[in-house]
Amino acid sequence: MANEPHVKQVSVCACFPALKKVTLDREARYAEDPDSPAPHGPQSTVEVAVRSVGELNEVARSLKSGNTWVISEPAHVGGLADAPTPLEYLLSGMLGCFAAVFAFYAAKWDIKYDTFEASARAELDVRGHMMEDAPPSGFRTVTIDIDIGVSEQSDQDALNRVLEASMHGCPGISTLRDPVHLEANLNVR
């Protein structure tokens, strides 16, 4: 991938023994107390804030970790195009979540692979973000292509089982696939 940040590349499954232990420990805690808040239990939140900084750029911040990142709109809609777009972040967030869930299941079931790369393509009609009577502008379809690299003989059925469990269990995919209650509160100062 072009313009990748410098990240040390190792075999994905190198972390699987530790990941399997963490995953099984989490599973046991979650089964014991399904209503408990994270990190002990499964009830979690994601909280972010976004501040517009002009020219259709925003600075986003995680209210938990404090990490920040820039969001930009494409030039053809008036933005600077100097950072990923909001929808690129949405789609890459879903894929990043999916990659982790895929690894959780593979580690748990001792299914090894060396590399994981996924790409996603979303189709949408964007008229709704500027025209009141336009069709909804959400994603109509999302297609995910996954490439798994293996150095040993792979079990296609086992990898398909991981894929199916990941598609069902990934919070990022579930959020895009299933309707979610959404509300907005406007405060004018």
mmCIF file of N, CA, C and O in Angstrom, residues 3-95:
data_model
loop_
_atom_site.group_PDB
_atom_site.id
_atom_site.type_symbol
_atom_site.label_atom_id
_atom_site.label_comp_id
_atom_site.label_asym_id
_atom_site.label_seq_id
_atom_site.Cartn_x
_atom_site.Cartn_y
_atom_site.Cartn_z
ATOM 1 N N ASN A 3 2.212 5.019 0.667
ATOM 2 C CA ASN A 3 2.208 5.941 1.808
ATOM 3 C C ASN A 3 1.929 5.268 3.152
ATOM 4 O O ASN A 3 1.293 5.846 4.022
ATOM 5 N N GLU A 4 2.379 4.025 3.311
ATOM 6 C CA GLU A 4 2.170 3.334 4.580
ATOM 7 C C GLU A 4 3.076 3.909 5.655
ATOM 8 O O GLU A 4 4.243 4.207 5.392
ATOM 9 N N PRO A 5 2.552 4.046 6.871
ATOM 10 C CA PRO A 5 3.435 4.440 7.968
ATOM 11 C C PRO A 5 4.435 3.315 8.220
ATOM 12 O O PRO A 5 4.174 2.155 7.900
ATOM 13 N N HIS A 6 5.586 3.667 8.769
ATOM 14 C CA HIS A 6 6.590 2.648 9.066
ATOM 15 C C HIS A 6 6.089 1.776 10.218
ATOM 16 O O HIS A 6 5.903 2.243 11.332
ATOM 17 N N VAL A 7 5.842 0.522 9.913
ATOM 18 C CA VAL A 7 5.382 -0.442 10.906
ATOM 19 C C VAL A 7 6.207 -1.709 10.719
ATOM 20 O O VAL A 7 6.393 -2.173 9.599
ATOM 21 N N LYS A 8 6.701 -2.233 11.805
ATOM 22 C CA LYS A 8 7.464 -3.476 11.747
ATOM 23 C C LYS A 8 6.539 -4.601 11.299
ATOM 24 O O LYS A 8 5.481 -4.822 11.884
ATOM 25 N N GLN A 9 6.905 -5.306 10.232
ATOM 26 C CA GLN A 9 6.090 -6.394 9.704
ATOM 27 C C GLN A 9 6.603 -7.721 10.254
ATOM 28 O O GLN A 9 7.777 -8.044 10.102
ATOM 29 N N VAL A 10 5.738 -8.447 10.916
ATOM 30 C CA VAL A 10 6.053 -9.782 11.412
ATOM 31 C C VAL A 10 4.925 -10.701 10.990
ATOM 32 O O VAL A 10 3.859 -10.248 10.581
ATOM 33 N N SER A 11 5.146 -11.988 11.115
ATOM 34 C CA SER A 11 4.080 -12.936 10.824
ATOM 35 C C SER A 11 2.913 -12.657 11.768
ATOM 36 O O SER A 11 3.094 -12.519 12.972
ATOM 37 N N VAL A 12 1.732 -12.558 11.201
ATOM 38 C CA VAL A 12 0.547 -12.242 11.999
ATOM 39 C C VAL A 12 0.373 -13.239 13.137
ATOM 40 O O VAL A 12 0.096 -12.859 14.275
ATOM 41 N N CYS A 13 0.577 -14.511 12.853
ATOM 42 C CA CYS A 13 0.314 -15.523 13.872
ATOM 43 C C CYS A 13 1.397 -15.603 14.941
ATOM 44 O O CYS A 13 1.268 -16.355 15.912
ATOM 45 N N ALA A 14 2.462 -14.800 14.839
ATOM 46 C CA ALA A 14 3.498 -14.797 15.871
ATOM 47 C C ALA A 14 2.927 -14.410 17.232
ATOM 48 O O ALA A 14 3.392 -14.869 18.273
ATOM 49 N N CYS A 15 1.884 -13.591 17.236
ATOM 50 C CA CYS A 15 1.275 -13.155 18.498
ATOM 51 C C CYS A 15 0.158 -14.087 18.965
ATOM 52 O O CYS A 15 -0.431 -13.873 20.024
ATOM 53 N N PHE A 16 -0.146 -15.142 18.199
ATOM 54 C CA PHE A 16 -1.323 -15.955 18.499
ATOM 55 C C PHE A 16 -1.300 -16.678 19.854
ATOM 56 O O PHE A 16 -2.337 -16.777 20.497
ATOM 57 N N PRO A 17 -0.162 -17.193 20.331
ATOM 58 C CA PRO A 17 -0.211 -17.825 21.658
ATOM 59 C C PRO A 17 -0.671 -16.854 22.750
ATOM 60 O O PRO A 17 -1.553 -17.182 23.555
ATOM 61 N N ALA A 18 -0.120 -15.643 22.760
ATOM 62 C CA ALA A 18 -0.541 -14.646 23.755
ATOM 63 C C ALA A 18 -1.957 -14.178 23.475
ATOM 64 O O ALA A 18 -2.760 -13.998 24.407
ATOM 65 N N LEU A 19 -2.301 -13.985 22.188
ATOM 66 C CA LEU A 19 -3.643 -13.535 21.828
ATOM 67 C C LEU A 19 -4.699 -14.573 22.201
ATOM 68 O O LEU A 19 -5.791 -14.228 22.651
ATOM 69 N N LYS A 20 -4.365 -15.844 22.047
ATOM 70 C CA LYS A 20 -5.308 -16.908 22.418
ATOM 71 C C LYS A 20 -5.599 -16.833 23.916
ATOM 72 O O LYS A 20 -6.759 -16.907 24.333
ATOM 73 N N LYS A 21 -4.569 -16.653 24.728
ATOM 74 C CA LYS A 21 -4.772 -16.569 26.171
ATOM 75 C C LYS A 21 -5.638 -15.359 26.526
ATOM 76 O O LYS A 21 -6.593 -15.473 27.288
ATOM 77 N N VAL A 22 -5.314 -14.202 25.955
ATOM 78 C CA VAL A 22 -6.097 -12.984 26.219
ATOM 79 C C VAL A 22 -7.548 -13.188 25.784
ATOM 80 O O VAL A 22 -8.484 -12.831 26.508
ATOM 81 N N THR A 23 -7.740 -13.766 24.613
ATOM 82 C CA THR A 23 -9.094 -13.970 24.085
ATOM 83 C C THR A 23 -9.894 -14.925 24.955
ATOM 84 O O THR A 23 -11.063 -14.655 25.282
ATOM 85 N N LEU A 24 -9.292 -16.034 25.356
ATOM 86 C CA LEU A 24 -10.004 -16.998 26.206
ATOM 87 C C LEU A 24 -10.288 -16.416 27.593
ATOM 88 O O LEU A 24 -11.360 -16.657 28.164
ATOM 89 N N ASP A 25 -9.337 -15.642 28.136
ATOM 90 C CA ASP A 25 -9.569 -14.973 29.424
ATOM 91 C C ASP A 25 -10.732 -13.986 29.326
ATOM 92 O O ASP A 25 -11.593 -13.918 30.204
ATOM 93 N N ARG A 26 -10.754 -13.194 28.254
ATOM 94 C CA ARG A 26 -11.853 -12.234 28.054
ATOM 95 C C ARG A 26 -13.179 -12.964 27.912
ATOM 96 O O ARG A 26 -14.187 -12.573 28.499
ATOM 97 N N GLU A 27 -13.188 -14.025 27.132
ATOM 98 C CA GLU A 27 -14.411 -14.797 26.915
ATOM 99 C C GLU A 27 -14.961 -15.327 28.244
ATOM 100 O O GLU A 27 -16.169 -15.251 28.500
ATOM 101 N N ALA A 28 -14.096 -15.827 29.092
ATOM 102 C CA ALA A 28 -14.531 -16.352 30.402
ATOM 103 C C ALA A 28 -15.105 -15.232 31.276
ATOM 104 O O ALA A 28 -16.151 -15.403 31.910
ATOM 105 N N ARG A 29 -14.431 -14.081 31.311
ATOM 106 C CA ARG A 29 -14.946 -12.945 32.098
ATOM 107 C C ARG A 29 -16.290 -12.468 31.565
ATOM 108 O O ARG A 29 -17.208 -12.189 32.331
ATOM 109 N N TYR A 30 -16.401 -12.377 30.256
ATOM 110 C CA TYR A 30 -17.636 -11.887 29.647
ATOM 111 C C TYR A 30 -18.795 -12.844 29.902
ATOM 112 O O TYR A 30 -19.925 -12.409 30.128
ATOM 113 N N ALA A 31 -18.532 -14.137 29.871
ATOM 114 C CA ALA A 31 -19.582 -15.124 30.143
ATOM 115 C C ALA A 31 -20.005 -15.067 31.608
ATOM 116 O O ALA A 31 -21.188 -15.229 31.925
ATOM 117 N N GLU A 32 -19.053 -14.822 32.493
ATOM 118 C CA GLU A 32 -19.327 -14.760 33.924
ATOM 119 C C GLU A 32 -20.172 -13.540 34.296
ATOM 120 O O GLU A 32 -21.059 -13.623 35.146
ATOM 121 N N ASP A 33 -19.895 -12.411 33.659
ATOM 122 C CA ASP A 33 -20.600 -11.181 34.002
ATOM 123 C C ASP A 33 -20.888 -10.369 32.740
ATOM 124 O O ASP A 33 -20.208 -9.385 32.456
ATOM 125 N N PRO A 34 -21.927 -10.768 31.975
ATOM 126 C CA PRO A 34 -22.190 -10.118 30.687
ATOM 127 C C PRO A 34 -22.641 -8.660 30.780
ATOM 128 O O PRO A 34 -22.625 -7.953 29.780
ATOM 129 N N ASP A 35 -23.024 -8.198 31.963
ATOM 130 C CA ASP A 35 -23.472 -6.811 32.116
ATOM 131 C C ASP A 35 -22.385 -5.881 32.642
ATOM 132 O O ASP A 35 -22.614 -4.684 32.793
ATOM 133 N N SER A 36 -21.205 -6.413 32.912
ATOM 134 C CA SER A 36 -20.117 -5.631 33.493
ATOM 135 C C SER A 36 -19.493 -4.700 32.455
ATOM 136 O O SER A 36 -19.333 -5.063 31.291
ATOM 137 N N PRO A 37 -19.116 -3.486 32.879
ATOM 138 C CA PRO A 37 -18.474 -2.558 31.936
ATOM 139 C C PRO A 37 -17.040 -2.985 31.614
ATOM 140 O O PRO A 37 -16.394 -3.682 32.384
ATOM 141 N N ALA A 38 -16.576 -2.537 30.465
ATOM 142 C CA ALA A 38 -15.190 -2.781 30.052
ATOM 143 C C ALA A 38 -14.255 -2.024 30.998
ATOM 144 O O ALA A 38 -14.654 -1.041 31.586
ATOM 145 N N PRO A 39 -13.062 -2.464 31.207
ATOM 146 C CA PRO A 39 -12.398 -3.541 30.492
ATOM 147 C C PRO A 39 -12.656 -4.939 31.074
ATOM 148 O O PRO A 39 -12.352 -5.926 30.418
ATOM 149 N N HIS A 40 -13.219 -5.045 32.280
ATOM 150 C CA HIS A 40 -13.487 -6.371 32.839
ATOM 151 C C HIS A 40 -14.589 -7.085 32.066
ATOM 152 O O HIS A 40 -14.492 -8.270 31.774
ATOM 153 N N GLY A 41 -15.627 -6.364 31.732
ATOM 154 C CA GLY A 41 -16.775 -6.953 31.049
ATOM 155 C C GLY A 41 -16.889 -6.503 29.605
ATOM 156 O O GLY A 41 -16.078 -5.720 29.111
ATOM 157 N N PRO A 42 -17.938 -6.970 28.936
ATOM 158 C CA PRO A 42 -18.095 -6.700 27.514
ATOM 159 C C PRO A 42 -18.818 -5.396 27.170
ATOM 160 O O PRO A 42 -18.868 -5.008 26.002
ATOM 161 N N GLN A 43 -19.375 -4.712 28.158
ATOM 162 C CA GLN A 43 -20.150 -3.496 27.857
ATOM 163 C C GLN A 43 -19.207 -2.310 27.699
ATOM 164 O O GLN A 43 -18.620 -1.840 28.657
ATOM 165 N N SER A 44 -19.073 -1.833 26.473
ATOM 166 C CA SER A 44 -18.050 -0.837 26.154
ATOM 167 C C SER A 44 -18.663 0.375 25.468
ATOM 168 O O SER A 44 -19.812 0.354 25.054
ATOM 169 N N THR A 45 -17.883 1.411 25.357
ATOM 170 C CA THR A 45 -18.273 2.615 24.622
ATOM 171 C C THR A 45 -17.102 3.054 23.756
ATOM 172 O O THR A 45 -15.946 2.739 24.040
ATOM 173 N N VAL A 46 -17.422 3.772 22.707
ATOM 174 C CA VAL A 46 -16.434 4.447 21.874
ATOM 175 C C VAL A 46 -16.848 5.903 21.883
ATOM 176 O O VAL A 46 -18.001 6.226 21.609
ATOM 177 N N GLU A 47 -15.926 6.785 22.234
ATOM 178 C CA GLU A 47 -16.249 8.203 22.317
ATOM 179 C C GLU A 47 -15.191 9.015 21.596
ATOM 180 O O GLU A 47 -14.002 8.878 21.868
ATOM 181 N N VAL A 48 -15.649 9.843 20.670
ATOM 182 C CA VAL A 48 -14.757 10.724 19.928
ATOM 183 C C VAL A 48 -15.353 12.125 19.885
ATOM 184 O O VAL A 48 -16.558 12.307 20.087
ATOM 185 N N ALA A 49 -14.519 13.087 19.637
ATOM 186 C CA ALA A 49 -14.953 14.467 19.431
ATOM 187 C C ALA A 49 -14.299 14.960 18.148
ATOM 188 O O ALA A 49 -13.190 14.552 17.806
ATOM 189 N N VAL A 50 -15.004 15.827 17.441
ATOM 190 C CA VAL A 50 -14.497 16.393 16.196
ATOM 191 C C VAL A 50 -14.646 17.907 16.258
ATOM 192 O O VAL A 50 -15.686 18.413 16.670
ATOM 193 N N ARG A 51 -13.593 18.613 15.859
ATOM 194 C CA ARG A 51 -13.619 20.072 15.824
ATOM 195 C C ARG A 51 -13.253 20.516 14.420
ATOM 196 O O ARG A 51 -12.212 20.150 13.880
ATOM 197 N N SER A 52 -14.133 21.301 13.790
ATOM 198 C CA SER A 52 -13.832 21.843 12.464
ATOM 199 C C SER A 52 -12.740 22.892 12.579
ATOM 200 O O SER A 52 -12.776 23.746 13.463
ATOM 201 N N VAL A 53 -11.757 22.801 11.674
ATOM 202 C CA VAL A 53 -10.640 23.735 11.691
ATOM 203 C C VAL A 53 -10.573 24.552 10.403
ATOM 204 O O VAL A 53 -9.607 25.278 10.185
ATOM 205 N N GLY A 54 -11.604 24.458 9.576
ATOM 206 C CA GLY A 54 -11.688 25.253 8.360
ATOM 207 C C GLY A 54 -11.349 24.474 7.110
ATOM 208 O O GLY A 54 -10.665 23.449 7.161
ATOM 209 N N GLU A 55 -11.851 24.956 5.987
ATOM 210 C CA GLU A 55 -11.620 24.372 4.670
ATOM 211 C C GLU A 55 -12.005 22.896 4.613
ATOM 212 O O GLU A 55 -11.336 22.093 3.973
ATOM 213 N N LEU A 56 -13.100 22.567 5.293
ATOM 214 C CA LEU A 56 -13.638 21.202 5.357
ATOM 215 C C LEU A 56 -12.655 20.194 5.948
ATOM 216 O O LEU A 56 -12.675 19.019 5.610
ATOM 217 N N ASN A 57 -11.800 20.661 6.834
ATOM 218 C CA ASN A 57 -10.931 19.774 7.608
ATOM 219 C C ASN A 57 -11.419 19.763 9.052
ATOM 220 O O ASN A 57 -11.891 20.782 9.565
ATOM 221 N N GLU A 58 -11.280 18.613 9.674
ATOM 222 C CA GLU A 58 -11.631 18.455 11.077
ATOM 223 C C GLU A 58 -10.491 17.754 11.801
ATOM 224 O O GLU A 58 -9.766 16.961 11.206
ATOM 225 N N VAL A 59 -10.354 18.065 13.081
ATOM 226 C CA VAL A 59 -9.439 17.326 13.939
ATOM 227 C C VAL A 59 -10.313 16.457 14.832
ATOM 228 O O VAL A 59 -11.216 16.948 15.519
ATOM 229 N N ALA A 60 -10.065 15.165 14.786
ATOM 230 C CA ALA A 60 -10.816 14.210 15.600
ATOM 231 C C ALA A 60 -9.937 13.774 16.763
ATOM 232 O O ALA A 60 -8.702 13.727 16.646
ATOM 233 N N ARG A 61 -10.586 13.471 17.881
ATOM 234 C CA ARG A 61 -9.848 13.058 19.081
ATOM 235 C C ARG A 61 -10.629 11.960 19.789
ATOM 236 O O ARG A 61 -11.830 12.048 19.981
ATOM 237 N N SER A 62 -9.917 10.917 20.178
ATOM 238 C CA SER A 62 -10.508 9.881 21.017
ATOM 239 C C SER A 62 -10.623 10.419 22.427
ATOM 240 O O SER A 62 -9.632 10.887 23.001
ATOM 241 N N LEU A 63 -11.821 10.356 22.990
ATOM 242 C CA LEU A 63 -12.011 10.839 24.356
ATOM 243 C C LEU A 63 -11.501 9.837 25.388
ATOM 244 O O LEU A 63 -11.425 10.156 26.570
ATOM 245 N N LYS A 64 -11.139 8.644 24.948
ATOM 246 C CA LYS A 64 -10.554 7.641 25.850
ATOM 247 C C LYS A 64 -9.029 7.680 25.817
ATOM 248 O O LYS A 64 -8.384 7.813 26.847
ATOM 249 N N SER A 65 -8.453 7.538 24.623
ATOM 250 C CA SER A 65 -6.987 7.448 24.518
ATOM 251 C C SER A 65 -6.315 8.805 24.353
ATOM 252 O O SER A 65 -5.125 8.924 24.617
ATOM 253 N N GLY A 66 -7.054 9.790 23.863
ATOM 254 C CA GLY A 66 -6.455 11.087 23.587
ATOM 255 C C GLY A 66 -5.797 11.171 22.215
ATOM 256 O O GLY A 66 -5.312 12.230 21.821
ATOM 257 N N ASN A 67 -5.741 10.068 21.467
ATOM 258 C CA ASN A 67 -5.164 10.098 20.123
ATOM 259 C C ASN A 67 -5.942 11.065 19.248
ATOM 260 O O ASN A 67 -7.163 11.201 19.389
ATOM 261 N N THR A 68 -5.242 11.725 18.336
ATOM 262 C CA THR A 68 -5.888 12.661 17.415
ATOM 263 C C THR A 68 -5.539 12.299 15.977
ATOM 264 O O THR A 68 -4.517 11.661 15.713
ATOM 265 N N TRP A 69 -6.393 12.728 15.056
ATOM 266 C CA TRP A 69 -6.156 12.536 13.645
ATOM 267 C C TRP A 69 -6.933 13.593 12.874
ATOM 268 O O TRP A 69 -7.856 14.194 13.391
ATOM 269 N N VAL A 70 -6.520 13.813 11.630
ATOM 270 C CA VAL A 70 -7.153 14.816 10.781
ATOM 271 C C VAL A 70 -8.075 14.120 9.793
ATOM 272 O O VAL A 70 -7.746 13.058 9.255
ATOM 273 N N ILE A 71 -9.214 14.723 9.557
ATOM 274 C CA ILE A 71 -10.183 14.258 8.566
ATOM 275 C C ILE A 71 -10.308 15.364 7.527
ATOM 276 O O ILE A 71 -10.388 16.546 7.881
ATOM 277 N N SER A 72 -10.321 15.017 6.249
ATOM 278 C CA SER A 72 -10.406 16.013 5.190
ATOM 279 C C SER A 72 -11.410 15.563 4.133
ATOM 280 O O SER A 72 -11.624 14.369 3.933
ATOM 281 N N GLU A 73 -12.013 16.518 3.485
ATOM 282 C CA GLU A 73 -12.923 16.226 2.380
ATOM 283 C C GLU A 73 -12.160 16.286 1.063
ATOM 284 O O GLU A 73 -11.142 16.981 0.946
ATOM 285 N N PRO A 74 -12.655 15.580 0.041
ATOM 286 C CA PRO A 74 -11.999 15.618 -1.266
ATOM 287 C C PRO A 74 -12.037 17.021 -1.880
ATOM 288 O O PRO A 74 -12.936 17.813 -1.586
ATOM 289 N N ALA A 75 -11.087 17.289 -2.757
ATOM 290 C CA ALA A 75 -11.005 18.598 -3.411
ATOM 291 C C ALA A 75 -12.251 18.893 -4.236
ATOM 292 O O ALA A 75 -12.712 20.035 -4.285
ATOM 293 N N HIS A 76 -12.842 17.876 -4.865
ATOM 294 C CA HIS A 76 -13.986 18.132 -5.747
ATOM 295 C C HIS A 76 -15.241 18.578 -4.993
ATOM 296 O O HIS A 76 -16.191 19.049 -5.604
ATOM 297 N N VAL A 77 -15.245 18.467 -3.650
ATOM 298 C CA VAL A 77 -16.379 18.994 -2.876
ATOM 299 C C VAL A 77 -15.972 20.237 -2.083
ATOM 300 O O VAL A 77 -16.739 20.736 -1.271
ATOM 301 N N GLY A 78 -14.753 20.722 -2.312
ATOM 302 C CA GLY A 78 -14.301 21.946 -1.665
ATOM 303 C C GLY A 78 -13.305 21.755 -0.544
ATOM 304 O O GLY A 78 -12.909 22.709 0.111
ATOM 305 N N GLY A 79 -12.884 20.531 -0.308
ATOM 306 C CA GLY A 79 -11.931 20.263 0.768
ATOM 307 C C GLY A 79 -10.488 20.359 0.317
ATOM 308 O O GLY A 79 -10.192 20.561 -0.858
ATOM 309 N N LEU A 80 -9.595 20.185 1.270
ATOM 310 C CA LEU A 80 -8.156 20.233 0.995
ATOM 311 C C LEU A 80 -7.601 18.899 0.518
ATOM 312 O O LEU A 80 -6.519 18.840 -0.058
ATOM 313 N N ALA A 81 -8.302 17.812 0.821
ATOM 314 C CA ALA A 81 -7.860 16.467 0.429
ATOM 315 C C ALA A 81 -6.463 16.151 0.942
ATOM 316 O O ALA A 81 -5.678 15.497 0.280
ATOM 317 N N ASP A 82 -6.145 16.606 2.168
ATOM 318 C CA ASP A 82 -4.815 16.366 2.717
ATOM 319 C C ASP A 82 -4.811 15.327 3.830
ATOM 320 O O ASP A 82 -3.833 15.186 4.555
ATOM 321 N N ALA A 83 -5.905 14.602 3.956
ATOM 322 C CA ALA A 83 -6.020 13.509 4.929
ATOM 323 C C ALA A 83 -7.147 12.596 4.442
ATOM 324 O O ALA A 83 -7.895 12.975 3.536
ATOM 325 N N PRO A 84 -7.298 11.415 5.024
ATOM 326 C CA PRO A 84 -8.415 10.558 4.623
ATOM 327 C C PRO A 84 -9.764 11.254 4.845
ATOM 328 O O PRO A 84 -9.905 12.100 5.726
ATOM 329 N N THR A 85 -10.732 10.859 4.026
ATOM 330 C CA THR A 85 -12.082 11.405 4.146
ATOM 331 C C THR A 85 -12.818 10.725 5.303
ATOM 332 O O THR A 85 -12.403 9.650 5.763
ATOM 333 N N PRO A 86 -13.924 11.310 5.758
ATOM 334 C CA PRO A 86 -14.705 10.668 6.819
ATOM 335 C C PRO A 86 -15.116 9.233 6.463
ATOM 336 O O PRO A 86 -15.052 8.332 7.300
ATOM 337 N N LEU A 87 -15.531 9.025 5.199
ATOM 338 C CA LEU A 87 -15.977 7.690 4.817
ATOM 339 C C LEU A 87 -14.821 6.715 4.667
ATOM 340 O O LEU A 87 -14.981 5.509 4.904
ATOM 341 N N GLU A 88 -13.630 7.212 4.327
ATOM 342 C CA GLU A 88 -12.451 6.339 4.313
ATOM 343 C C GLU A 88 -12.113 5.893 5.732
ATOM 344 O O GLU A 88 -11.755 4.727 5.957
ATOM 345 N N TYR A 89 -12.236 6.812 6.699
ATOM 346 C CA TYR A 89 -12.027 6.417 8.095
ATOM 347 C C TYR A 89 -13.076 5.405 8.538
ATOM 348 O O TYR A 89 -12.765 4.429 9.223
ATOM 349 N N LEU A 90 -14.328 5.625 8.153
ATOM 350 C CA LEU A 90 -15.396 4.699 8.524
ATOM 351 C C LEU A 90 -15.106 3.304 7.977
ATOM 352 O O LEU A 90 -15.150 2.310 8.710
ATOM 353 N N LEU A 91 -14.785 3.232 6.702
ATOM 354 C CA LEU A 91 -14.527 1.942 6.070
ATOM 355 C C LEU A 91 -13.245 1.293 6.594
ATOM 356 O O LEU A 91 -13.218 0.089 6.867
ATOM 357 N N SER A 92 -12.190 2.082 6.789
ATOM 358 C CA SER A 92 -10.938 1.501 7.302
ATOM 359 C C SER A 92 -11.092 1.099 8.764
ATOM 360 O O SER A 92 -10.493 0.117 9.207
ATOM 361 N N GLY A 93 -11.896 1.834 9.522
ATOM 362 C CA GLY A 93 -12.174 1.427 10.901
ATOM 363 C C GLY A 93 -12.873 0.090 10.948
ATOM 364 O O GLY A 93 -12.544 -0.779 11.766
ATOM 365 N N MET A 94 -13.834 -0.106 10.053
ATOM 366 C CA MET A 94 -14.530 -1.391 9.961
ATOM 367 C C MET A 94 -13.545 -2.499 9.605
ATOM 368 O O MET A 94 -13.546 -3.562 10.220
ATOM 369 N N LEU A 95 -12.669 -2.233 8.624
ATOM 370 C CA LEU A 95 -11.704 -3.263 8.216
ATOM 371 C C LEU A 95 -10.677 -3.557 9.301
ATOM 372 O O LEU A 95 -10.277 -4.707 9.492
#
